[in-house]
mmCIF file of C-alpha atoms in Angstrom:
data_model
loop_
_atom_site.group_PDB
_atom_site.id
_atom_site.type_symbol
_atom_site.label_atom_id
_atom_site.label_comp_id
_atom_site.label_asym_id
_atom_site.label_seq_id
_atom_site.Cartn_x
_atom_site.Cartn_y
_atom_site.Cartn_z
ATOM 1 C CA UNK A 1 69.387 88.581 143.885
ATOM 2 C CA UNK A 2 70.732 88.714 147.525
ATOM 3 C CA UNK A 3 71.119 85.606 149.552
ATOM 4 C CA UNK A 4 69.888 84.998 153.273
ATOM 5 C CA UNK A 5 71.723 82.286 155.413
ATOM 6 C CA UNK A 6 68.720 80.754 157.737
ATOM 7 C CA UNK A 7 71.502 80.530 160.889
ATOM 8 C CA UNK A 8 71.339 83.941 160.715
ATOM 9 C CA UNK A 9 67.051 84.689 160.968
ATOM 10 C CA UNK A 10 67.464 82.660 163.801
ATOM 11 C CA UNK A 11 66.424 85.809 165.872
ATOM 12 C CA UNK A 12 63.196 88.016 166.717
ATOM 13 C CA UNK A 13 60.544 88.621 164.998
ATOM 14 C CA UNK A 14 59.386 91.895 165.001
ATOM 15 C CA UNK A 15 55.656 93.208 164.628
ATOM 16 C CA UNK A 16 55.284 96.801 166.396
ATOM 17 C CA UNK A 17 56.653 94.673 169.009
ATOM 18 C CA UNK A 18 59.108 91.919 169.569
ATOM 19 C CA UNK A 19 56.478 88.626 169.562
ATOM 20 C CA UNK A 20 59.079 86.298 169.700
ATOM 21 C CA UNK A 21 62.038 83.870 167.931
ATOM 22 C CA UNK A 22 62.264 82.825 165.030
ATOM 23 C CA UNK A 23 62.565 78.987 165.393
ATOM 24 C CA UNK A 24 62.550 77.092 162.240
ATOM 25 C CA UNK A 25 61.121 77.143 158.315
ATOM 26 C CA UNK A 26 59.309 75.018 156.623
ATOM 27 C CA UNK A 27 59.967 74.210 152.721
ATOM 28 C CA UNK A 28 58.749 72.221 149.803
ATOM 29 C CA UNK A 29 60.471 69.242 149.179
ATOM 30 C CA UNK A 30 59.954 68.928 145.419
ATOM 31 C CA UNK A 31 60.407 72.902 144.736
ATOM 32 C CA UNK A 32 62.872 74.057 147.424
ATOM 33 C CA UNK A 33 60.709 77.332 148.154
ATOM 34 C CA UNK A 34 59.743 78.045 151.701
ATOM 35 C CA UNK A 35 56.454 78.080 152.659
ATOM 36 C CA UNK A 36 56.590 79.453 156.170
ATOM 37 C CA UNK A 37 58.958 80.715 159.042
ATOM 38 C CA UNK A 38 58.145 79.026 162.621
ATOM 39 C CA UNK A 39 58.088 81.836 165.421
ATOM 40 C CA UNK A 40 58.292 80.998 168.946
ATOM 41 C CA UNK A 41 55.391 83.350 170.496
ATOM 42 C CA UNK A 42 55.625 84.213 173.858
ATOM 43 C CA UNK A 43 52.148 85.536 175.225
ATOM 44 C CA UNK A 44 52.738 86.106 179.327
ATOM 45 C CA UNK A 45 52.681 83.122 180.849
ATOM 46 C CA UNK A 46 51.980 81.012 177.702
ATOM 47 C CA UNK A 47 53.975 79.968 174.870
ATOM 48 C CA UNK A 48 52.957 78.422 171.307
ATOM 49 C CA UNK A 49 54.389 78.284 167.796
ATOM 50 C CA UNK A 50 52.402 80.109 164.866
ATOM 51 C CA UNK A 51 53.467 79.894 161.113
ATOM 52 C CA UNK A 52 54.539 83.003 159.144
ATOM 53 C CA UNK A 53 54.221 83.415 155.541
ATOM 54 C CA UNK A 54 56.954 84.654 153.748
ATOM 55 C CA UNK A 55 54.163 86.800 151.740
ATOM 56 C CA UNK A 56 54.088 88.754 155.285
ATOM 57 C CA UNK A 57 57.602 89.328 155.634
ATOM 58 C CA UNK A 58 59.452 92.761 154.628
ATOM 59 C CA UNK A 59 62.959 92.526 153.197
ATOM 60 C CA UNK A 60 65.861 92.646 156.102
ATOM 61 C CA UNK A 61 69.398 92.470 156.130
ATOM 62 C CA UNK A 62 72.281 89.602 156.344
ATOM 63 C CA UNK A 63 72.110 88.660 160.010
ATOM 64 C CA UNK A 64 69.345 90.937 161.250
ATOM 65 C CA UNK A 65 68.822 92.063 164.671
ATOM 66 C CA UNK A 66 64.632 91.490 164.208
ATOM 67 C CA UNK A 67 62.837 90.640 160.998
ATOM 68 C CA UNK A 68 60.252 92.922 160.451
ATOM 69 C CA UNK A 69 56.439 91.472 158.913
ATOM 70 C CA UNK A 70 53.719 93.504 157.709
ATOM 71 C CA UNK A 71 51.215 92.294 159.630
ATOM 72 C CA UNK A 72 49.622 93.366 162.920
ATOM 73 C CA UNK A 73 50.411 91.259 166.622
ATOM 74 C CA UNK A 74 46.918 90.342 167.299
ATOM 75 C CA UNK A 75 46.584 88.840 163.659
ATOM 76 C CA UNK A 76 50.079 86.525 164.464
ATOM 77 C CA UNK A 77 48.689 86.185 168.185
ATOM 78 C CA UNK A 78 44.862 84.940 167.142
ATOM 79 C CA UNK A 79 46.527 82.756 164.042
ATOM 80 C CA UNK A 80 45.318 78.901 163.633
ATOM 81 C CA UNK A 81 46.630 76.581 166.031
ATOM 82 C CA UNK A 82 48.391 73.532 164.440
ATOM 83 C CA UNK A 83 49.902 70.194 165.877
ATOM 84 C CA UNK A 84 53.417 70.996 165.786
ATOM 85 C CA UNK A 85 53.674 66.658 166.041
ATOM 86 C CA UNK A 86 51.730 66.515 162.700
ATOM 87 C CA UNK A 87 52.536 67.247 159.163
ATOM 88 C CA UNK A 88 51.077 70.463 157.827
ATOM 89 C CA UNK A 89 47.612 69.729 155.839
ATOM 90 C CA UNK A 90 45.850 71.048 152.933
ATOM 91 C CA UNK A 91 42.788 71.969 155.363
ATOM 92 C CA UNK A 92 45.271 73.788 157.618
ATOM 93 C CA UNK A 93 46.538 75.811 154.888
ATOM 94 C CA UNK A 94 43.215 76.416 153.903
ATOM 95 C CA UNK A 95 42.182 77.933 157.300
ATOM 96 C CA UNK A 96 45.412 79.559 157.943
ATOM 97 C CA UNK A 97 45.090 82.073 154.662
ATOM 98 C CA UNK A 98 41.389 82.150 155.314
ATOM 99 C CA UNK A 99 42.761 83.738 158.626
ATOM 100 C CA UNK A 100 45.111 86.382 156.782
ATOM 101 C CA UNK A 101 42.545 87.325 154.118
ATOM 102 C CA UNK A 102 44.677 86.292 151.438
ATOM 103 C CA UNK A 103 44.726 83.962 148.809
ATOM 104 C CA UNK A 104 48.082 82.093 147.483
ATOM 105 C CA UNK A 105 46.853 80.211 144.819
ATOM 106 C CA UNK A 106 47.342 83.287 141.706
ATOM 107 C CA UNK A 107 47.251 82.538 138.190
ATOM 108 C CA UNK A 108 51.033 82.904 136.944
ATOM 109 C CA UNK A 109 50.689 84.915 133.755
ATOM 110 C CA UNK A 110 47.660 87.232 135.279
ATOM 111 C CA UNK A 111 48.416 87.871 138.639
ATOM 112 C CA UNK A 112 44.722 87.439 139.180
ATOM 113 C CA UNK A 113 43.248 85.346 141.905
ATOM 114 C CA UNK A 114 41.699 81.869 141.951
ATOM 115 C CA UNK A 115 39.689 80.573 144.512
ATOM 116 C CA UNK A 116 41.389 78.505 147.301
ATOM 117 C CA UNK A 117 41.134 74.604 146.410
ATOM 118 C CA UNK A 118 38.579 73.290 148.742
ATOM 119 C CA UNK A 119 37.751 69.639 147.681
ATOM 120 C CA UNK A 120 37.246 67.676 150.430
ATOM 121 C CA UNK A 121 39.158 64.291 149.293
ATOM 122 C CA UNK A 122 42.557 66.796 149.260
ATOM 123 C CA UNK A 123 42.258 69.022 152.254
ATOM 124 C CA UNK A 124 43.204 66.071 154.765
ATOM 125 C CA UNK A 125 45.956 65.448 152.441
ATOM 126 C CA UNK A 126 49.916 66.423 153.985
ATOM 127 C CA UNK A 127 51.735 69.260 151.911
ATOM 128 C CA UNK A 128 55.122 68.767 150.985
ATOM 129 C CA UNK A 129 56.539 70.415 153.864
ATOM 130 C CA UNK A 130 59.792 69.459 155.280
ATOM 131 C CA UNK A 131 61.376 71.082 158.817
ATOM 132 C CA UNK A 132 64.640 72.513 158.257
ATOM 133 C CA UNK A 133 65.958 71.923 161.804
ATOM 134 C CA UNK A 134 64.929 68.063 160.765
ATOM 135 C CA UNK A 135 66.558 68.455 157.469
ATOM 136 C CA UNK A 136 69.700 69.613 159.015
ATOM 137 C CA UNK A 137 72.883 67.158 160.226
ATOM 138 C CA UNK A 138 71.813 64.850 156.722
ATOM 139 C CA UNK A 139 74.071 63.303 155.906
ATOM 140 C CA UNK A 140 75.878 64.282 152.102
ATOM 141 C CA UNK A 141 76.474 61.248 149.351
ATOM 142 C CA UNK A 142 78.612 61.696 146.698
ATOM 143 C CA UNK A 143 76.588 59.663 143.743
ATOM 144 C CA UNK A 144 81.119 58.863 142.546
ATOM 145 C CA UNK A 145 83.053 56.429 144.050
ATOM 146 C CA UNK A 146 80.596 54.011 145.942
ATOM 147 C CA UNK A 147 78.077 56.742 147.133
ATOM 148 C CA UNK A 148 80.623 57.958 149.561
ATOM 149 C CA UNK A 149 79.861 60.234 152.616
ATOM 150 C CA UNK A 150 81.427 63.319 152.523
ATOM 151 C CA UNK A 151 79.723 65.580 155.211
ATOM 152 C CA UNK A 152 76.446 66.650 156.129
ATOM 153 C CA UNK A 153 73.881 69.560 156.468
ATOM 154 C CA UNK A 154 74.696 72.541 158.221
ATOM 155 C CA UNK A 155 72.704 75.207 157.315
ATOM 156 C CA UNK A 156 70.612 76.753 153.764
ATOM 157 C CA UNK A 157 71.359 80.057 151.855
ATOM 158 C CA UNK A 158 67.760 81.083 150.137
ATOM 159 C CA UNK A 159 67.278 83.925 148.017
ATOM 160 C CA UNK A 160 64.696 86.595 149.504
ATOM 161 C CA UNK A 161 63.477 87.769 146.584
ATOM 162 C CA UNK A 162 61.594 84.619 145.819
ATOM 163 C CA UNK A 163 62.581 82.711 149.031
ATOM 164 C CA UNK A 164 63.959 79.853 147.208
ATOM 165 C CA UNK A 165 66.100 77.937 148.913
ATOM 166 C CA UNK A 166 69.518 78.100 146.136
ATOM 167 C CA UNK A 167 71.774 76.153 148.082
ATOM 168 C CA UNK A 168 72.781 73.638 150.804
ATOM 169 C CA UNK A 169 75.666 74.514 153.129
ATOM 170 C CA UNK A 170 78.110 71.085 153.490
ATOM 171 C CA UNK A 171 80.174 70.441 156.426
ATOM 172 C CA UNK A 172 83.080 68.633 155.583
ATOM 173 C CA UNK A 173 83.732 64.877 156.846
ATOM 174 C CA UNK A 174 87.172 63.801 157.102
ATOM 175 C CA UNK A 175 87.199 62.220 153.463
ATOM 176 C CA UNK A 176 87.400 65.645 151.922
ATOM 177 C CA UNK A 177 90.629 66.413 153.928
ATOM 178 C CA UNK A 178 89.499 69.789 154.905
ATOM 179 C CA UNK A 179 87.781 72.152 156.714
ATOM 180 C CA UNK A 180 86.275 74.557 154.371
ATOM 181 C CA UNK A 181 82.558 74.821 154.021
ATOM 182 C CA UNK A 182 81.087 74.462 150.403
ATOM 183 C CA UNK A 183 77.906 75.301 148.571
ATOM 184 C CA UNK A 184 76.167 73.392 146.481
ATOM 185 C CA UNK A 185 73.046 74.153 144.439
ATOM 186 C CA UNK A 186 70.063 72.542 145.431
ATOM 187 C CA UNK A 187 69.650 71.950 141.600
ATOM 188 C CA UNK A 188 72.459 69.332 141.995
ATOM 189 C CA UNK A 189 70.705 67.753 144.876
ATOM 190 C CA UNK A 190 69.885 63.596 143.704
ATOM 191 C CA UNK A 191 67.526 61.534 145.476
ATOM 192 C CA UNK A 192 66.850 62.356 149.233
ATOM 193 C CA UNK A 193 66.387 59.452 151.438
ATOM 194 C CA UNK A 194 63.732 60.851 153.952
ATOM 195 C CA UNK A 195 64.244 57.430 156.005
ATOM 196 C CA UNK A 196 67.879 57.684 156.291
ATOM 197 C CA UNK A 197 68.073 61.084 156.527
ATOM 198 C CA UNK A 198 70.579 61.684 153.689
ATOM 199 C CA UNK A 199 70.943 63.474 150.609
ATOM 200 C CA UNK A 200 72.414 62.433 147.337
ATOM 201 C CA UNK A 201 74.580 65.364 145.350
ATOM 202 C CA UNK A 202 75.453 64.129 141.212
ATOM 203 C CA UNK A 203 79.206 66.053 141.839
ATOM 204 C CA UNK A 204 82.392 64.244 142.327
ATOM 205 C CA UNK A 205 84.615 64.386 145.102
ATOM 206 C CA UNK A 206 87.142 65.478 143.556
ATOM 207 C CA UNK A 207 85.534 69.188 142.420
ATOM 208 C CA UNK A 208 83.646 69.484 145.621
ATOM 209 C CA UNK A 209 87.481 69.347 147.172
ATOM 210 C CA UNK A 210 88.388 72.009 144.608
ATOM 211 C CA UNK A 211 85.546 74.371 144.928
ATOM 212 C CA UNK A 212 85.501 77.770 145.642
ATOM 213 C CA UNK A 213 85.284 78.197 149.356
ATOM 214 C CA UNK A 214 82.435 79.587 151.679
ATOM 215 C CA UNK A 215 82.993 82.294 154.056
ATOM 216 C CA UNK A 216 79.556 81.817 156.744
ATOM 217 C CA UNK A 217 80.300 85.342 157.472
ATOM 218 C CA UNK A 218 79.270 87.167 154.840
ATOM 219 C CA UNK A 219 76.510 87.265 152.184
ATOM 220 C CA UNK A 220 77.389 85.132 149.327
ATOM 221 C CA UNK A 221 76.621 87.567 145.730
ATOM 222 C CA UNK A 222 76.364 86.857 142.326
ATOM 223 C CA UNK A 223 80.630 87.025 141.895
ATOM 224 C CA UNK A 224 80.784 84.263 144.492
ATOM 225 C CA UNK A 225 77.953 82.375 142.560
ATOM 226 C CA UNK A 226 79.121 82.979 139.374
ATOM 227 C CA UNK A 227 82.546 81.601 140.203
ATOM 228 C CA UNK A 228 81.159 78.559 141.974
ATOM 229 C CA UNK A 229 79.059 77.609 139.036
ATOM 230 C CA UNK A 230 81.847 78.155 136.678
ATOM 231 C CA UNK A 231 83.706 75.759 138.948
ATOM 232 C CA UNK A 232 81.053 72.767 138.230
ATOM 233 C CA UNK A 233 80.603 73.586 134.580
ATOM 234 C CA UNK A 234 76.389 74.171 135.359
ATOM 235 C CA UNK A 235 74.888 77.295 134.252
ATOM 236 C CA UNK A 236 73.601 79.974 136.822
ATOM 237 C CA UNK A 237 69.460 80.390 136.250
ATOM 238 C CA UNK A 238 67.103 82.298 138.171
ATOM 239 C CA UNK A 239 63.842 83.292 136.935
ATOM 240 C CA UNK A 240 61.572 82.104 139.353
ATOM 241 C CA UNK A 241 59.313 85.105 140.306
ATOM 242 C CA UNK A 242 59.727 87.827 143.409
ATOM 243 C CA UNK A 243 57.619 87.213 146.275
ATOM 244 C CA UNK A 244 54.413 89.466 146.047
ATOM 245 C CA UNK A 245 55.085 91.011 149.544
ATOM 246 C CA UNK A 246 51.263 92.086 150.875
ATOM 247 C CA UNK A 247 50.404 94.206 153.682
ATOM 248 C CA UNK A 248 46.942 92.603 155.305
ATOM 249 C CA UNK A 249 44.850 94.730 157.849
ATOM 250 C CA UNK A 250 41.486 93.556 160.188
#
């Protein structure tokens, strides 16, 4: 297990060369995994943003200088273009991994292959995708004493083994009467109003005020996790499976 703070990809992205920023990720709404990194590519004059698998990505350090991927700069360069403006579709996905020569959708259990879901009536369809720069500043409910507002957003530690997103970094409102940072597991996360742009957490005040606090300079580990879940009373449980990192070539 070893966490990642997104704040702190934020950077280059490196492929043989530097290609450009890191800008953003993308992540499912209903699973919390992220489905791709947003890079800022800079090609001369021109400038457009390509998508990034995390399949693609090699393992890095807390706050990197460059994140390194295993693929080559022309295959990032010639990648699909998509409407930034627009939600991400199943046909985009489609044509995107088409691109890469790789295939996402593997059985579970076997590791072996399926073929890419190609009905027509579901590849207009949106994913669940959800920008983290447009997640972030939502604001935090309490689901005790009247729903109350107790900070918002501020950033997401994921795990890079998997590249789950594990928890949500809350900035303190004045209510809490403090100025720590806390974590809290996206597995205490309520309903999310997407309209209102806030998020629901089933924890009381009280214990959130309580909690073992965040330092945003340094890694969380599994002492700082097991002590914060110990803190709630909810059990610590992570068995979702490792990324299957995968080198592609033309």
């Amino acid at each position: 297990m070893e966490l990642h703070s997104f704040k702190n990809i934020e950077n280059s992205l490196e492929c043989g060369e530097v290609l450009g920023k890191i800008y953003d990720v993308y992540f499912d709404n209903t699973s919390w995994f992220v489905r791709y990194v947003v890079v800022d590519l800079e090609s001369g004059l021109s400038k457009r943003k390509v998508l990034i698998s995390p399949v693609f990505i090699e393992r890095f350090s807390w706050d990197p200088e460059v994140v390194p991927v295993r693929l080559k700069a022309a295959q990032i360069r010639n990648a699909p273009d998509w409407d930034v403006e627009k939600p991400i579709s199943r046909l985009y996905e489609k044509e995107y991994f088409e691109h890469f020569h790789y295939n996402p959708y593997l059985d579970a259990q076997s590791g072996a292959p399926q073929s890419v879901r190609s009905d027509e009536s579901e590849l207009g369809e949106s994913s669940n995708l959800r920008s983290a720069i447009e997640v972030r500043n939502y604001i935090i409910h309490s689901t005790d004493v009247n729903s109350m507002r107790f900070g918002h957003l501020d950033d997401f530690i994921f795990d890079i083994e998997t590249w789950k997103i594990r928890y949500l970094v809350i900035h303190p409102s004045n209510v809490l009467n403090s100025t720590k940072q806390s974590l809290i597991s996206t597995k205490w996360a309520g309903f999310i109003d997407w309209v209102r742009q806030e998020i629901n957490i089933d924890l009381p005040v009280s214990e959130i005020r309580s909690a073992p606090p965040y330092d945003a300079t340094l890694p969380p580990n599994h002492a700082y996790a097991n002590k914060l879940h110990a803190h709630y009373k909810r059990e610590l449980d992570w068995n979702e499976t490792p990324v299957r990192r995968i080198r592609t070539s033309l």
